[in-house]
Amino acid sequence: MRYHTSMKKNPNLHSEPLTLLGGISAETFLKDYWHKKPLLIRGAMPSFEGFLTPNELAGLACEEDVQSRLISTVKKEWKLEQGPFAEKRFAKLPERDWTLLVQSVNHHMQEANDLLQQFHFIPHARLDDLMVSYAPDGGGVGPHFDSYDVFLLQGCGQRIWHISEQEDLTLVSGAPLRILKHFRAEQTFTLSAGDMLYLPPQVAHWGIAVGDCMTYSIGFRAPSAQEIAGEFLNYLQEHRTLPGMYADPDLALQLHPAEIGDGMVKQVSSILNGLKWSEEDVADFLGQYLTEPKSHLVFDTPKNISLPAFEKRMKSQGIQLSFKSQLLSAANCFYLNGEKVVVDDSSASLLMTLANTRVLLPEYISAQQALTEAFVAETHAWYLAGCIMFLQ
Ligand code: SIN
Ligand code: CO
């Protein structure tokens, strides 16, 4: 299905100064800082204190389908424990020098989704997740670098960030987590609630809690070329059938029967040269790959509801993507949770709005003259599969 160019984003929206970016526009941020250099933003979200208490974060870390880690230093040695944790684990922790990190909090909370929406000037395809950490005094994950662009937003408390654009990224060998062997801080900042530090990939950093502190990391992962190519080869395997088969009617006697002959190498090369792809294939691959839910995710399915009842409620209440869902568009097609979506052309603007904002407000749905039967049937199926929900 297709959408029209007039529905693409209005670029002027991105030239307004944003408090979130310290008074510069999204356009300037992308030009001067994104993927290039760090930016410290005091008062990026002036009234932000976070939306999780340490206890609520610990509660999430006890759940089966939540990825969490507990990192501590015991006699200067780094220790890593993977969740899910039993509640009693938190009763036995020392006063200081540990941190609890919970990945993909946006899969579980509306507030986390609302926070991520503020970063909509970065394409959704680049977003990885919102990670939230809690640490008592002295806690942190040690000096390291990430392959992420990350916005480190301070929730409650304070954290000292040491950062360095050093070239030496040698890691301590044998440590259970990636710790830089020769970290030399070049700049140090103390962040309080609502302050934010943007770091591009590979910038070394070390955040240390000053008293109880919570940090919200909005991460944009940059996959390696190796990972992209590997995944694309898997995609090709599923989407290509090459005709013919290896044939050697002119087989000549070989001096060494154990040798793989030149003729065989040449013929296989020519078979492989038949493996072609276009940018359309790459867009289709990206649509599927980037919306594919991580393997540990479980979608909560609602109680059954008939199609007419669903339609009535959708019109009166509106719908939104489930927290764990990802809807992207590529080359004028849409992809939801790893699958290409086929709906009629007249539903394209609805789907584009749902993809961009993650919600379809009831007034927006009612204003559509063309709410087709096919679209209602499709969204009903998504609802039953737990991919969308009624607006909360
Ligand atoms: C943290 O929140 O403690 C760690 C975030 C990071 O360093 O990437
Ligand atoms: Co980091």
Coordinates of N, CA and C and ligand atoms in Angstrom, one line a residue, residues 131 141-142 144-146 148 150 152 161 199 203 205-206 217, ligand 2:
M131 N 16.2 2.7 28.6 CA 16.7 1.9 29.7 C 16.7 2.8 30.9
V141 N 28.1 1.7 36.0 CA 28.5 0.5 35.2 C 30.0 0.5 34.8
G142 N 30.7 1.5 35.3 CA 32.2 1.6 35.0 C 32.4 2.3 33.7
H144 N 33.2 2.9 30.0 CA 32.9 2.1 28.8 C 32.5 2.9 27.7
F145 N 32.3 2.3 26.5 CA 31.7 3.0 25.4 C 30.6 2.2 24.8
D146 N 29.7 2.8 24.1 CA 28.5 2.1 23.5 C 28.5 2.2 22.0
Y148 N 25.9 3.0 20.6 CA 24.6 3.7 20.6 C 24.8 5.2 20.6
V150 N 23.1 8.0 22.5 CA 22.3 7.9 23.7 C 22.0 9.3 24.3
L152 N 21.3 10.7 27.8 CA 21.2 10.3 29.2 C 20.5 11.4 30.0
W161 N 29.1 12.6 35.5 CA 29.5 11.9 34.2 C 30.9 12.4 33.9
L199 N 25.4 11.6 24.0 CA 26.7 11.1 23.6 C 26.5 10.3 22.3
V203 N 32.0 7.3 22.3 CA 32.5 8.3 23.2 C 32.6 7.6 24.6
H205 N 32.6 6.9 28.5 CA 31.9 7.6 29.6 C 31.8 6.7 30.8
W206 N 31.6 7.4 31.9 CA 31.5 6.7 33.2 C 30.6 7.6 34.1
S217 N 18.0 6.4 30.0 CA 18.8 6.4 28.7 C 18.0 6.1 27.5
Ligands
CO2 CO 26.9 3.7 28.3

